[in-house]
């Protein structure tokens, strides 16, 4: 559905010890998409992807702050649904999950 590249970096600035999580991305819809799918990608896909990257940064900040305070970083063992593991570790199932389209792709 899309092509792109994401570069994740953890950058430390000088002697101050300030650390920043940076995700640089470039993506676009595949040229083989039909017009309806392309419209859906631009209306929903890009926004969902950017929200995901924002959540990654927020989660990393939260985990680092917990570790610096000496608290347990992860809540406990992974939550499983059969052979699947919920990610991130604090994710929980909700009723709307039953409506999701499930696909398995190799690789």
Coordinates of C-alpha atoms in Angstrom, one line a residue:
X1 CA 0.0 0.0 0.0
X2 CA 2.9 2.4 0.6
X3 CA 6.6 2.8 0.2
X4 CA 8.9 4.6 2.5
X5 CA 11.7 4.7 4.9
X6 CA 11.9 5.5 8.6
X7 CA 15.1 6.2 10.5
X8 CA 15.0 6.0 14.3
X9 CA 17.7 7.8 16.2
X10 CA 18.5 8.5 19.9
X11 CA 20.5 11.7 20.0
X12 CA 22.4 13.0 23.0
X13 CA 23.3 16.6 23.1
X14 CA 26.6 17.6 24.6
X15 CA 27.4 17.7 28.2
X16 CA 23.9 18.6 29.4
X17 CA 22.7 15.0 29.0
X18 CA 19.6 15.9 27.1
X19 CA 18.5 12.9 25.0
X20 CA 16.0 13.1 22.2
X21 CA 14.2 10.3 20.3
X22 CA 14.0 11.2 16.6
X23 CA 12.0 9.4 13.9
X24 CA 12.5 10.8 10.4
X25 CA 10.2 9.4 7.8
X26 CA 9.4 9.6 4.1
X27 CA 6.5 7.7 2.7
X28 CA 4.0 7.7 -0.1
X29 CA 1.3 5.6 -1.5
X30 CA 2.3 2.9 -4.0
X31 CA 1.6 3.9 -7.6
X32 CA -0.3 0.6 -8.1
X33 CA -3.2 1.7 -5.8
X34 CA -6.5 2.5 -7.3
X35 CA -8.1 6.0 -6.9
X36 CA -10.4 5.0 -4.0
X37 CA -7.6 3.2 -2.1
X38 CA -5.2 6.1 -2.7
X39 CA -7.8 8.6 -1.3
X40 CA -8.3 6.3 1.8
X41 CA -4.5 6.2 2.3
X42 CA -4.1 9.9 2.2
X43 CA -7.2 10.5 4.4
X44 CA -6.5 7.9 7.1
X45 CA -3.2 6.0 6.5
X46 CA -0.8 8.9 6.8
X47 CA -2.4 10.3 9.9
X48 CA -2.4 6.9 11.6
X49 CA 1.2 6.4 10.7
X50 CA 2.2 9.8 12.1
X51 CA 0.2 9.1 15.3
X52 CA 2.1 5.8 15.7
X53 CA 5.5 7.6 15.5
X54 CA 4.3 10.2 18.0
X55 CA 3.1 7.5 20.4
X56 CA 6.6 5.7 20.1
X57 CA 8.3 8.9 21.2
X58 CA 5.9 9.4 24.1
X59 CA 6.2 5.8 25.2
X60 CA 10.0 5.9 25.1
X61 CA 10.0 9.1 27.2
X62 CA 7.6 7.5 29.8
X63 CA 9.7 4.4 30.0
X64 CA 13.0 6.3 30.5
X65 CA 11.4 8.6 33.2
X66 CA 10.2 5.4 35.1
X67 CA 13.6 3.8 34.9
X68 CA 15.3 7.0 36.1
X69 CA 12.9 7.1 39.1
X70 CA 13.8 3.4 39.8
X71 CA 10.4 2.1 39.0
X72 CA 9.7 -1.1 37.1
X73 CA 9.8 -0.2 33.4
X74 CA 7.4 -2.8 32.1
X75 CA 4.1 -3.7 33.9
X76 CA 4.7 -7.4 33.8
X77 CA 4.6 -10.4 31.5
X78 CA 3.3 -9.9 28.0
X79 CA -0.5 -10.1 27.4
X80 CA -1.2 -13.0 25.0
X81 CA -4.2 -13.9 22.9
X82 CA -3.5 -17.4 21.7
X83 CA -0.1 -17.3 19.9
X84 CA -0.3 -13.5 19.5
X85 CA 1.3 -11.0 21.9
X86 CA -0.3 -7.6 22.4
X87 CA 2.1 -4.7 21.6
X88 CA 2.9 -2.4 23.2
X89 CA 3.1 -4.2 26.6
X90 CA 0.4 -2.1 28.2
X91 CA -2.1 -2.8 25.3
X92 CA -5.4 -4.5 26.2
X93 CA -8.1 -6.0 24.1
X94 CA -11.2 -4.1 23.4
X95 CA -14.6 -5.1 22.0
X96 CA -13.9 -3.3 18.6
X97 CA -11.0 -5.7 18.0
X98 CA -13.6 -8.3 16.9
X99 CA -14.4 -6.0 13.9
X100 CA -10.8 -5.8 12.7
X101 CA -9.8 -7.5 9.4
X102 CA -7.1 -10.0 10.3
X103 CA -4.4 -10.8 7.7
X104 CA -1.2 -12.7 8.0
X105 CA 1.6 -11.9 5.6
X106 CA 4.8 -13.9 5.4
X107 CA 8.0 -12.2 6.3

